């Protein structure tokens, strides 16, 4: 039996020594966030499912080969794998080229044009679906930063480097993304209910005296 | 403020913003709005299919056996 309070680093170590349950816990902790990030990029459930599997298989191979060395930052590492695979995915598909990132990829362009399937429309009718639609309505630059920071867990410095803008530009885009999102939520009468949505497993408490904004309320 | 919201602010900046928030109601309102947007993004959490999860776990177990 594994203690649920185990850190990601401890779980990786346990898995390396042959504890399968440790990997299962890691997967259950992070699968939703990684899958959501991939889905918001590729806009196709089936492709997102495939890329999610590819992402974790790559992570498993790296861990089992003894090449994992991320010093406890498991989620950002897995998200980077997912991001790179998504870039490769679009490179192979060669679709919707418009905005080119530093590495030549056209990752986020598909978001504006990809059509949702009937099945997708049927599947998400609740608040999550409406929120997702609001994210899609954001200007491309804001949407790009928002997905990279919030779902792919990149730092603003990494985003600035990746998108070839200054860090202040990246921060400004994120600020406007959140402000615009808030305006859209109010306009569309969407309220966030903290009791309805469970807290994320990856939220880490910060000691008193070093409190950030999430610990204020 | 955004660095602060995403906990990327260093100690000095965090201290500075915490101090500013104490005396600035407008700033507190701005932060509350951005926090609300940030939290709402967590609502967009989709779940992969059980099949995908099982495939990954099977692969993980398969490697363990070798």
PDB file of C-alpha atoms in Angstrom:
ATOM      1  CA  UNK A   1       0.000   0.000   0.000  1.00  0.00           C
ATOM      2  CA  UNK A   2       1.438   3.354  -1.008  1.00  0.00           C
ATOM      3  CA  UNK A   3       0.943   6.478   1.050  1.00  0.00           C
ATOM      4  CA  UNK A   4      -1.062   8.983  -0.986  1.00  0.00           C
ATOM      5  CA  UNK A   5       1.153  11.757   0.370  1.00  0.00           C
ATOM      6  CA  UNK A   6       4.181  10.334  -1.456  1.00  0.00           C
ATOM      7  CA  UNK A   7       5.811  12.925  -3.698  1.00  0.00           C
ATOM      8  CA  UNK A   8       6.234  12.326  -7.400  1.00  0.00           C
ATOM      9  CA  UNK A   9       9.954  11.834  -6.863  1.00  0.00           C
ATOM     10  CA  UNK A  10       9.309   9.121  -4.304  1.00  0.00           C
ATOM     11  CA  UNK A  11       6.825   7.428  -6.615  1.00  0.00           C
ATOM     12  CA  UNK A  12       9.307   7.453  -9.487  1.00  0.00           C
ATOM     13  CA  UNK A  13      11.945   5.921  -7.216  1.00  0.00           C
ATOM     14  CA  UNK A  14       9.516   3.243  -6.056  1.00  0.00           C
ATOM     15  CA  UNK A  15       8.589   2.426  -9.644  1.00  0.00           C
ATOM     16  CA  UNK A  16      12.258   2.138 -10.559  1.00  0.00           C
ATOM     17  CA  UNK A  17      12.630  -0.495  -7.867  1.00  0.00           C
ATOM     18  CA  UNK A  18       9.737  -2.518  -9.270  1.00  0.00           C
ATOM     19  CA  UNK A  19       6.697  -1.104  -7.512  1.00  0.00           C
ATOM     20  CA  UNK A  20       3.959  -1.019 -10.155  1.00  0.00           C
ATOM     21  CA  UNK A  21       1.426   0.593  -7.836  1.00  0.00           C
ATOM     22  CA  UNK A  22       3.703   3.627  -7.608  1.00  0.00           C
ATOM     23  CA  UNK A  23       3.466   4.216 -11.341  1.00  0.00           C
ATOM     24  CA  UNK A  24      -0.284   3.679 -11.233  1.00  0.00           C
ATOM     25  CA  UNK A  25      -0.560   6.449  -8.637  1.00  0.00           C
ATOM     26  CA  UNK A  26       1.601   8.760 -10.748  1.00  0.00           C
ATOM     27  CA  UNK A  27      -0.570   8.113 -13.771  1.00  0.00           C
ATOM     28  CA  UNK A  28      -3.808   8.740 -11.874  1.00  0.00           C
ATOM     29  CA  UNK A  29      -2.415  11.952 -10.427  1.00  0.00           C
ATOM     30  CA  UNK A  30      -1.481  13.492 -13.734  1.00  0.00           C
ATOM     31  CA  UNK A  31      -3.398  11.828 -16.551  1.00  0.00           C
ATOM     32  CA  UNK A  32      -6.242  14.388 -16.626  1.00  0.00           C
ATOM     33  CA  UNK A  33      -3.989  17.424 -16.809  1.00  0.00           C
ATOM     34  CA  UNK A  34      -1.761  15.942 -19.500  1.00  0.00           C
ATOM     35  CA  UNK A  35      -4.738  14.670 -21.483  1.00  0.00           C
ATOM     36  CA  UNK A  36      -6.513  18.036 -21.222  1.00  0.00           C
ATOM     37  CA  UNK A  37      -3.431  19.892 -22.459  1.00  0.00           C
ATOM     38  CA  UNK A  38      -3.062  17.540 -25.399  1.00  0.00           C
ATOM     39  CA  UNK A  39      -6.767  17.705 -26.209  1.00  0.00           C
ATOM     40  CA  UNK A  40      -6.840  21.507 -26.169  1.00  0.00           C
ATOM     41  CA  UNK A  41      -3.991  21.454 -28.689  1.00  0.00           C
ATOM     42  CA  UNK A  42      -5.005  18.703 -31.101  1.00  0.00           C
ATOM     43  CA  UNK A  43      -8.787  19.072 -30.714  1.00  0.00           C
ATOM     44  CA  UNK A  44      -9.420  15.445 -31.450  1.00  0.00           C
ATOM     45  CA  UNK A  45     -10.260  12.920 -28.774  1.00  0.00           C
ATOM     46  CA  UNK A  46      -8.743   9.958 -30.558  1.00  0.00           C
ATOM     47  CA  UNK A  47      -5.502  11.691 -31.421  1.00  0.00           C
ATOM     48  CA  UNK A  48      -5.306  12.992 -27.871  1.00  0.00           C
ATOM     49  CA  UNK A  49      -5.753   9.461 -26.519  1.00  0.00           C
ATOM     50  CA  UNK A  50      -2.948   8.185 -28.755  1.00  0.00           C
ATOM     51  CA  UNK A  51      -0.633  11.029 -27.836  1.00  0.00           C
ATOM     52  CA  UNK A  52      -1.348  10.523 -24.149  1.00  0.00           C
ATOM     53  CA  UNK A  53      -0.325   6.883 -24.433  1.00  0.00           C
ATOM     54  CA  UNK A  54       2.783   7.801 -26.413  1.00  0.00           C
ATOM     55  CA  UNK A  55       3.682  10.407 -23.798  1.00  0.00           C
ATOM     56  CA  UNK A  56       3.503   8.020 -20.860  1.00  0.00           C
ATOM     57  CA  UNK A  57       5.188   5.196 -22.750  1.00  0.00           C
ATOM     58  CA  UNK A  58       8.083   7.528 -23.468  1.00  0.00           C
ATOM     59  CA  UNK A  59       8.161   8.514 -19.802  1.00  0.00           C
ATOM     60  CA  UNK A  60       8.123   4.857 -18.729  1.00  0.00           C
ATOM     61  CA  UNK A  61      10.980   4.011 -21.087  1.00  0.00           C
ATOM     62  CA  UNK A  62      13.052   6.908 -19.791  1.00  0.00           C
ATOM     63  CA  UNK A  63      12.415   6.058 -16.146  1.00  0.00           C
ATOM     64  CA  UNK A  64      13.110   2.361 -16.611  1.00  0.00           C
ATOM     65  CA  UNK A  65      16.295   3.094 -18.530  1.00  0.00           C
ATOM     66  CA  UNK A  66      17.514   5.113 -15.543  1.00  0.00           C
ATOM     67  CA  UNK A  67      17.594   8.327 -17.542  1.00  0.00           C
ATOM     68  CA  UNK A  68      15.005  10.243 -15.505  1.00  0.00           C
ATOM     69  CA  UNK A  69      16.679  13.152 -13.769  1.00  0.00           C
ATOM     70  CA  UNK A  70      14.160  15.893 -13.225  1.00  0.00           C
ATOM     71  CA  UNK A  71      14.596  16.374  -9.497  1.00  0.00           C
ATOM     72  CA  UNK A  72      10.969  16.044  -8.535  1.00  0.00           C
ATOM     73  CA  UNK A  73       9.484  17.959 -11.416  1.00  0.00           C
ATOM     74  CA  UNK A  74       7.669  15.011 -12.884  1.00  0.00           C
ATOM     75  CA  UNK A  75       4.584  16.809 -14.210  1.00  0.00           C
ATOM     76  CA  UNK A  76       6.413  19.582 -16.108  1.00  0.00           C
ATOM     77  CA  UNK A  77       8.696  16.912 -17.551  1.00  0.00           C
ATOM     78  CA  UNK A  78       5.785  14.773 -18.741  1.00  0.00           C
ATOM     79  CA  UNK A  79       4.068  17.882 -20.095  1.00  0.00           C
ATOM     80  CA  UNK A  80       7.173  18.745 -22.089  1.00  0.00           C
ATOM     81  CA  UNK A  81       7.123  15.263 -23.604  1.00  0.00           C
ATOM     82  CA  UNK A  82       3.436  15.746 -24.474  1.00  0.00           C
ATOM     83  CA  UNK A  83       4.143  19.154 -25.977  1.00  0.00           C
ATOM     84  CA  UNK A  84       6.990  17.834 -28.126  1.00  0.00           C
ATOM     85  CA  UNK A  85       4.886  14.923 -29.325  1.00  0.00           C
ATOM     86  CA  UNK A  86       2.071  17.314 -30.210  1.00  0.00           C
ATOM     87  CA  UNK A  87       4.546  19.408 -32.217  1.00  0.00           C
ATOM     88  CA  UNK A  88       5.743  16.288 -34.037  1.00  0.00           C
ATOM     89  CA  UNK A  89       2.144  15.351 -34.644  1.00  0.00           C
ATOM     90  CA  UNK A  90       1.436  18.628 -36.442  1.00  0.00           C
ATOM     91  CA  UNK A  91       4.703  18.482 -38.314  1.00  0.00           C
ATOM     92  CA  UNK A  92       3.696  15.145 -39.748  1.00  0.00           C
ATOM     93  CA  UNK A  93       0.185  16.300 -40.543  1.00  0.00           C
ATOM     94  CA  UNK A  94       1.474  19.574 -41.997  1.00  0.00           C
ATOM     95  CA  UNK A  95      -1.829  21.281 -41.490  1.00  0.00           C
ATOM     96  CA  UNK A  96      -2.893  24.851 -40.842  1.00  0.00           C
ATOM     97  CA  UNK A  97       0.553  26.465 -41.046  1.00  0.00           C
ATOM     98  CA  UNK A  98       0.482  30.027 -39.850  1.00  0.00           C
ATOM     99  CA  UNK A  99       2.208  30.868 -36.586  1.00  0.00           C
ATOM    100  CA  UNK A 100       5.681  29.376 -36.455  1.00  0.00           C
ATOM    101  CA  UNK A 101       7.363  28.732 -33.148  1.00  0.00           C
ATOM    102  CA  UNK A 102      11.074  28.915 -32.498  1.00  0.00           C
ATOM    103  CA  UNK A 103      11.542  25.304 -33.513  1.00  0.00           C
ATOM    104  CA  UNK A 104       9.546  25.717 -36.700  1.00  0.00           C
ATOM    105  CA  UNK A 105       6.400  24.002 -35.481  1.00  0.00           C
ATOM    106  CA  UNK A 106       2.879  25.193 -36.208  1.00  0.00           C
ATOM    107  CA  UNK A 107       1.373  23.862 -33.071  1.00  0.00           C
ATOM    108  CA  UNK A 108      -1.407  26.195 -32.139  1.00  0.00           C
ATOM    109  CA  UNK A 109      -2.736  27.122 -35.520  1.00  0.00           C
ATOM    110  CA  UNK A 110      -4.978  24.110 -35.664  1.00  0.00           C
ATOM    111  CA  UNK A 111      -6.899  25.333 -32.664  1.00  0.00           C
ATOM    112  CA  UNK A 112      -8.588  28.049 -34.609  1.00  0.00           C
ATOM    113  CA  UNK A 113      -9.653  25.893 -37.501  1.00  0.00           C
ATOM    114  CA  UNK A 114     -10.126  22.379 -36.254  1.00  0.00           C
ATOM    115  CA  UNK A 115     -13.736  21.338 -36.382  1.00  0.00           C
ATOM    116  CA  UNK A 116     -15.318  19.431 -33.594  1.00  0.00           C
ATOM    117  CA  UNK A 117     -16.985  16.160 -34.340  1.00  0.00           C
ATOM    118  CA  UNK A 118     -20.649  15.567 -33.600  1.00  0.00           C
ATOM    119  CA  UNK A 119     -19.543  13.117 -30.948  1.00  0.00           C
ATOM    120  CA  UNK A 120     -17.451  15.773 -29.254  1.00  0.00           C
ATOM    121  CA  UNK A 121     -20.351  18.177 -29.260  1.00  0.00           C
ATOM    122  CA  UNK A 122     -22.529  15.585 -27.626  1.00  0.00           C
ATOM    123  CA  UNK A 123     -19.910  14.647 -25.107  1.00  0.00           C
ATOM    124  CA  UNK A 124     -19.207  17.908 -23.308  1.00  0.00           C
ATOM    125  CA  UNK A 125     -22.304  19.933 -22.598  1.00  0.00           C
ATOM    126  CA  UNK A 126     -21.582  21.076 -19.110  1.00  0.00           C
ATOM    127  CA  UNK A 127     -19.561  23.908 -17.692  1.00  0.00           C
ATOM    128  CA  UNK A 128     -16.323  22.305 -18.745  1.00  0.00           C
ATOM    129  CA  UNK A 129     -17.485  22.374 -22.303  1.00  0.00           C
ATOM    130  CA  UNK A 130     -18.510  26.003 -22.063  1.00  0.00           C
ATOM    131  CA  UNK A 131     -15.193  26.916 -20.474  1.00  0.00           C
ATOM    132  CA  UNK A 132     -13.346  25.116 -23.200  1.00  0.00           C
ATOM    133  CA  UNK A 133     -15.320  27.099 -25.769  1.00  0.00           C
ATOM    134  CA  UNK A 134     -14.401  30.327 -24.018  1.00  0.00           C
ATOM    135  CA  UNK A 135     -10.724  29.395 -24.128  1.00  0.00           C
ATOM    136  CA  UNK A 136     -11.049  28.755 -27.848  1.00  0.00           C
ATOM    137  CA  UNK A 137     -12.496  32.223 -28.345  1.00  0.00           C
ATOM    138  CA  UNK A 138      -9.415  33.938 -26.910  1.00  0.00           C
ATOM    139  CA  UNK A 139      -6.997  35.628 -29.337  1.00  0.00           C
ATOM    140  CA  UNK A 140      -4.357  33.132 -30.520  1.00  0.00           C
ATOM    141  CA  UNK A 141      -1.437  34.693 -28.666  1.00  0.00           C
ATOM    142  CA  UNK A 142      -3.328  34.696 -25.378  1.00  0.00           C
ATOM    143  CA  UNK A 143      -4.636  31.171 -25.891  1.00  0.00           C
ATOM    144  CA  UNK A 144      -1.142  29.936 -26.675  1.00  0.00           C
ATOM    145  CA  UNK A 145       0.381  31.335 -23.487  1.00  0.00           C
ATOM    146  CA  UNK A 146      -2.563  30.166 -21.405  1.00  0.00           C
ATOM    147  CA  UNK A 147      -2.267  26.552 -22.570  1.00  0.00           C
ATOM    148  CA  UNK A 148       1.504  26.531 -22.264  1.00  0.00           C
ATOM    149  CA  UNK A 149       1.452  27.945 -18.733  1.00  0.00           C
ATOM    150  CA  UNK A 150      -1.678  26.517 -17.193  1.00  0.00           C
ATOM    151  CA  UNK A 151      -1.910  23.095 -18.772  1.00  0.00           C
ATOM    152  CA  UNK A 152       1.607  22.342 -19.983  1.00  0.00           C
ATOM    153  CA  UNK A 153       3.096  23.837 -16.824  1.00  0.00           C
ATOM    154  CA  UNK A 154       5.846  25.745 -18.612  1.00  0.00           C
ATOM    155  CA  UNK A 155       7.347  28.708 -16.808  1.00  0.00           C
ATOM    156  CA  UNK A 156       6.887  32.176 -18.278  1.00  0.00           C
ATOM    157  CA  UNK A 157      10.590  32.223 -19.061  1.00  0.00           C
ATOM    158  CA  UNK A 158      10.254  28.997 -21.054  1.00  0.00           C
ATOM    159  CA  UNK A 159       7.195  30.353 -22.856  1.00  0.00           C
ATOM    160  CA  UNK A 160       8.995  33.577 -23.728  1.00  0.00           C
ATOM    161  CA  UNK A 161      11.922  31.630 -25.179  1.00  0.00           C
ATOM    162  CA  UNK A 162       9.696  29.200 -27.004  1.00  0.00           C
ATOM    163  CA  UNK A 163       7.521  31.855 -28.621  1.00  0.00           C
ATOM    164  CA  UNK A 164      10.361  34.330 -29.145  1.00  0.00           C
ATOM    165  CA  UNK A 165       8.836  37.197 -27.207  1.00  0.00           C
ATOM    166  CA  UNK A 166      10.006  39.048 -24.119  1.00  0.00           C
ATOM    167  CA  UNK A 167       8.947  37.698 -20.762  1.00  0.00           C
ATOM    168  CA  UNK A 168       6.915  40.857 -20.192  1.00  0.00           C
ATOM    169  CA  UNK A 169       4.997  40.177 -23.379  1.00  0.00           C
ATOM    170  CA  UNK A 170       4.318  36.605 -22.261  1.00  0.00           C
ATOM    171  CA  UNK A 171       3.167  37.846 -18.848  1.00  0.00           C
ATOM    172  CA  UNK A 172       1.000  40.516 -20.454  1.00  0.00           C
ATOM    173  CA  UNK A 173      -0.639  37.999 -22.749  1.00  0.00           C
ATOM    174  CA  UNK A 174      -1.416  35.738 -19.817  1.00  0.00           C
ATOM    175  CA  UNK A 175      -2.859  38.649 -17.885  1.00  0.00           C
ATOM    176  CA  UNK A 176      -5.144  39.624 -20.738  1.00  0.00           C
ATOM    177  CA  UNK A 177      -6.102  35.973 -21.268  1.00  0.00           C
ATOM    178  CA  UNK A 178      -7.288  35.694 -17.662  1.00  0.00           C
ATOM    179  CA  UNK A 179      -9.041  39.066 -17.754  1.00  0.00           C
ATOM    180  CA  UNK A 180     -10.769  38.249 -21.030  1.00  0.00           C
ATOM    181  CA  UNK A 181     -11.734  34.837 -19.774  1.00  0.00           C
ATOM    182  CA  UNK A 182     -13.273  36.389 -16.684  1.00  0.00           C
ATOM    183  CA  UNK A 183     -15.269  38.841 -18.803  1.00  0.00           C
ATOM    184  CA  UNK A 184     -16.507  36.015 -20.996  1.00  0.00           C
ATOM    185  CA  UNK A 185     -17.457  33.949 -17.959  1.00  0.00           C
ATOM    186  CA  UNK A 186     -19.528  36.802 -16.598  1.00  0.00           C
ATOM    187  CA  UNK A 187     -21.112  37.450 -19.963  1.00  0.00           C
ATOM    188  CA  UNK A 188     -21.959  33.766 -20.355  1.00  0.00           C
ATOM    189  CA  UNK A 189     -23.070  33.398 -16.758  1.00  0.00           C
ATOM    190  CA  UNK A 190     -20.488  30.762 -15.933  1.00  0.00           C
ATOM    191  CA  UNK A 191     -19.553  30.584 -12.295  1.00  0.00           C
ATOM    192  CA  UNK A 192     -16.692  28.676 -10.816  1.00  0.00           C
ATOM    193  CA  UNK A 193     -17.849  26.516  -7.935  1.00  0.00           C
ATOM    194  CA  UNK A 194     -14.940  25.343  -5.829  1.00  0.00           C
ATOM    195  CA  UNK A 195     -17.023  22.671  -4.176  1.00  0.00           C
ATOM    196  CA  UNK A 196     -17.937  21.140  -7.485  1.00  0.00           C
ATOM    197  CA  UNK A 197     -14.442  20.720  -8.822  1.00  0.00           C
ATOM    198  CA  UNK A 198     -11.999  18.696  -6.742  1.00  0.00           C
ATOM    199  CA  UNK A 199      -8.578  20.135  -5.926  1.00  0.00           C
ATOM    200  CA  UNK A 200      -5.732  18.953  -8.075  1.00  0.00           C
ATOM    201  CA  UNK A 201      -3.468  16.274  -6.767  1.00  0.00           C
ATOM    202  CA  UNK A 202      -0.410  18.180  -7.864  1.00  0.00           C
ATOM    203  CA  UNK A 203      -1.140  21.273  -5.791  1.00  0.00           C
ATOM    204  CA  UNK A 204       1.584  21.574  -3.245  1.00  0.00           C
ATOM    205  CA  UNK A 205       1.149  23.499  -0.026  1.00  0.00           C
ATOM    206  CA  UNK A 206       3.628  26.254   0.662  1.00  0.00           C
ATOM    207  CA  UNK A 207       4.964  26.911   4.175  1.00  0.00           C
ATOM    208  CA  UNK A 208       3.667  29.960   6.014  1.00  0.00           C
ATOM    209  CA  UNK A 209       5.634  33.086   5.276  1.00  0.00           C
ATOM    210  CA  UNK A 210       6.098  32.107   1.641  1.00  0.00           C
ATOM    211  CA  UNK A 211       2.449  32.200   0.727  1.00  0.00           C
ATOM    212  CA  UNK A 212       1.513  32.803  -2.831  1.00  0.00           C
ATOM    213  CA  UNK A 213      -1.880  33.952  -4.035  1.00  0.00           C
ATOM    214  CA  UNK A 214      -3.485  30.488  -3.984  1.00  0.00           C
ATOM    215  CA  UNK A 215      -3.060  30.154  -0.277  1.00  0.00           C
ATOM    216  CA  UNK A 216      -4.695  33.429   0.664  1.00  0.00           C
ATOM    217  CA  UNK A 217      -8.348  32.408   0.847  1.00  0.00           C
TER     218      UNK A 217
ATOM    219  CA  UNK B   1       0.899  40.085 -10.462  1.00  0.00           C
ATOM    220  CA  UNK B   2       0.779  37.219 -12.944  1.00  0.00           C
ATOM    221  CA  UNK B   3       4.096  35.850 -11.674  1.00  0.00           C
ATOM    222  CA  UNK B   4       2.629  36.069  -8.180  1.00  0.00           C
ATOM    223  CA  UNK B   5      -0.556  34.314  -9.254  1.00  0.00           C
ATOM    224  CA  UNK B   6       1.401  31.443 -10.782  1.00  0.00           C
ATOM    225  CA  UNK B   7       3.852  31.340  -7.900  1.00  0.00           C
ATOM    226  CA  UNK B   8       6.809  32.361 -10.019  1.00  0.00           C
ATOM    227  CA  UNK B   9       7.486  35.514  -8.029  1.00  0.00           C
ATOM    228  CA  UNK B  10      10.667  35.503  -5.989  1.00  0.00           C
ATOM    229  CA  UNK B  11      10.602  36.112  -2.251  1.00  0.00           C
ATOM    230  CA  UNK B  12      11.106  39.865  -2.549  1.00  0.00           C
ATOM    231  CA  UNK B  13       8.375  40.327  -5.134  1.00  0.00           C
ATOM    232  CA  UNK B  14       5.996  38.096  -3.161  1.00  0.00           C
ATOM    233  CA  UNK B  15       6.648  40.154  -0.057  1.00  0.00           C
ATOM    234  CA  UNK B  16       6.153  43.387  -1.987  1.00  0.00           C
ATOM    235  CA  UNK B  17       2.857  42.265  -3.502  1.00  0.00           C
ATOM    236  CA  UNK B  18       1.571  40.900  -0.212  1.00  0.00           C
ATOM    237  CA  UNK B  19       2.293  44.297   1.341  1.00  0.00           C
ATOM    238  CA  UNK B  20       0.638  46.174  -1.534  1.00  0.00           C
ATOM    239  CA  UNK B  21      -2.432  43.966  -1.328  1.00  0.00           C
ATOM    240  CA  UNK B  22      -2.960  44.873   2.313  1.00  0.00           C
ATOM    241  CA  UNK B  23      -3.494  48.523   1.494  1.00  0.00           C
ATOM    242  CA  UNK B  24      -5.014  48.406  -1.971  1.00  0.00           C
ATOM    243  CA  UNK B  25      -8.595  47.189  -2.325  1.00  0.00           C
ATOM    244  CA  UNK B  26      -8.537  47.595  -6.109  1.00  0.00           C
ATOM    245  CA  UNK B  27      -5.471  45.417  -6.383  1.00  0.00           C
ATOM    246  CA  UNK B  28      -7.151  42.794  -4.185  1.00  0.00           C
ATOM    247  CA  UNK B  29     -10.191  42.871  -6.466  1.00  0.00           C
ATOM    248  CA  UNK B  30      -7.982  42.450  -9.551  1.00  0.00           C
ATOM    249  CA  UNK B  31      -6.194  39.520  -7.970  1.00  0.00           C
ATOM    250  CA  UNK B  32      -9.490  37.923  -6.935  1.00  0.00           C
ATOM    251  CA  UNK B  33     -10.762  38.150 -10.516  1.00  0.00           C
ATOM    252  CA  UNK B  34      -7.643  36.614 -11.957  1.00  0.00           C
ATOM    253  CA  UNK B  35      -7.689  33.889  -9.322  1.00  0.00           C
ATOM    254  CA  UNK B  36     -11.253  33.109 -10.277  1.00  0.00           C
ATOM    255  CA  UNK B  37     -10.296  32.778 -13.942  1.00  0.00           C
ATOM    256  CA  UNK B  38      -7.318  30.623 -13.033  1.00  0.00           C
ATOM    257  CA  UNK B  39      -9.429  28.312 -10.919  1.00  0.00           C
ATOM    258  CA  UNK B  40     -12.041  28.034 -13.611  1.00  0.00           C
ATOM    259  CA  UNK B  41      -9.351  26.699 -15.933  1.00  0.00           C
ATOM    260  CA  UNK B  42      -9.022  23.737 -13.601  1.00  0.00           C
ATOM    261  CA  UNK B  43     -12.634  22.942 -14.372  1.00  0.00           C
ATOM    262  CA  UNK B  44     -11.520  22.110 -17.884  1.00  0.00           C
ATOM    263  CA  UNK B  45     -10.110  18.784 -16.835  1.00  0.00           C
ATOM    264  CA  UNK B  46     -10.946  16.053 -19.270  1.00  0.00           C
ATOM    265  CA  UNK B  47     -10.509  12.389 -18.535  1.00  0.00           C
ATOM    266  CA  UNK B  48      -8.858   9.986 -20.943  1.00  0.00           C
ATOM    267  CA  UNK B  49     -10.686   6.767 -21.715  1.00  0.00           C
ATOM    268  CA  UNK B  50     -10.214   3.793 -19.379  1.00  0.00           C
ATOM    269  CA  UNK B  51      -8.767   1.896 -22.359  1.00  0.00           C
ATOM    270  CA  UNK B  52      -5.926   4.379 -22.744  1.00  0.00           C
ATOM    271  CA  UNK B  53      -5.185   4.216 -19.041  1.00  0.00           C
ATOM    272  CA  UNK B  54      -5.200   0.419 -19.104  1.00  0.00           C
ATOM    273  CA  UNK B  55      -2.903   0.374 -22.143  1.00  0.00           C
ATOM    274  CA  UNK B  56      -0.394   2.572 -20.351  1.00  0.00           C
ATOM    275  CA  UNK B  57      -0.559   0.491 -17.187  1.00  0.00           C
ATOM    276  CA  UNK B  58      -0.152  -2.731 -19.174  1.00  0.00           C
ATOM    277  CA  UNK B  59       2.936  -1.298 -20.817  1.00  0.00           C
ATOM    278  CA  UNK B  60       4.326  -0.204 -17.461  1.00  0.00           C
ATOM    279  CA  UNK B  61       3.719  -3.665 -15.997  1.00  0.00           C
ATOM    280  CA  UNK B  62       5.142  -5.380 -19.068  1.00  0.00           C
ATOM    281  CA  UNK B  63       8.399  -3.515 -18.673  1.00  0.00           C
ATOM    282  CA  UNK B  64       8.521  -4.371 -14.997  1.00  0.00           C
ATOM    283  CA  UNK B  65       8.298  -8.071 -15.789  1.00  0.00           C
ATOM    284  CA  UNK B  66      11.332  -8.039 -18.071  1.00  0.00           C
TER     285      UNK B  66
END
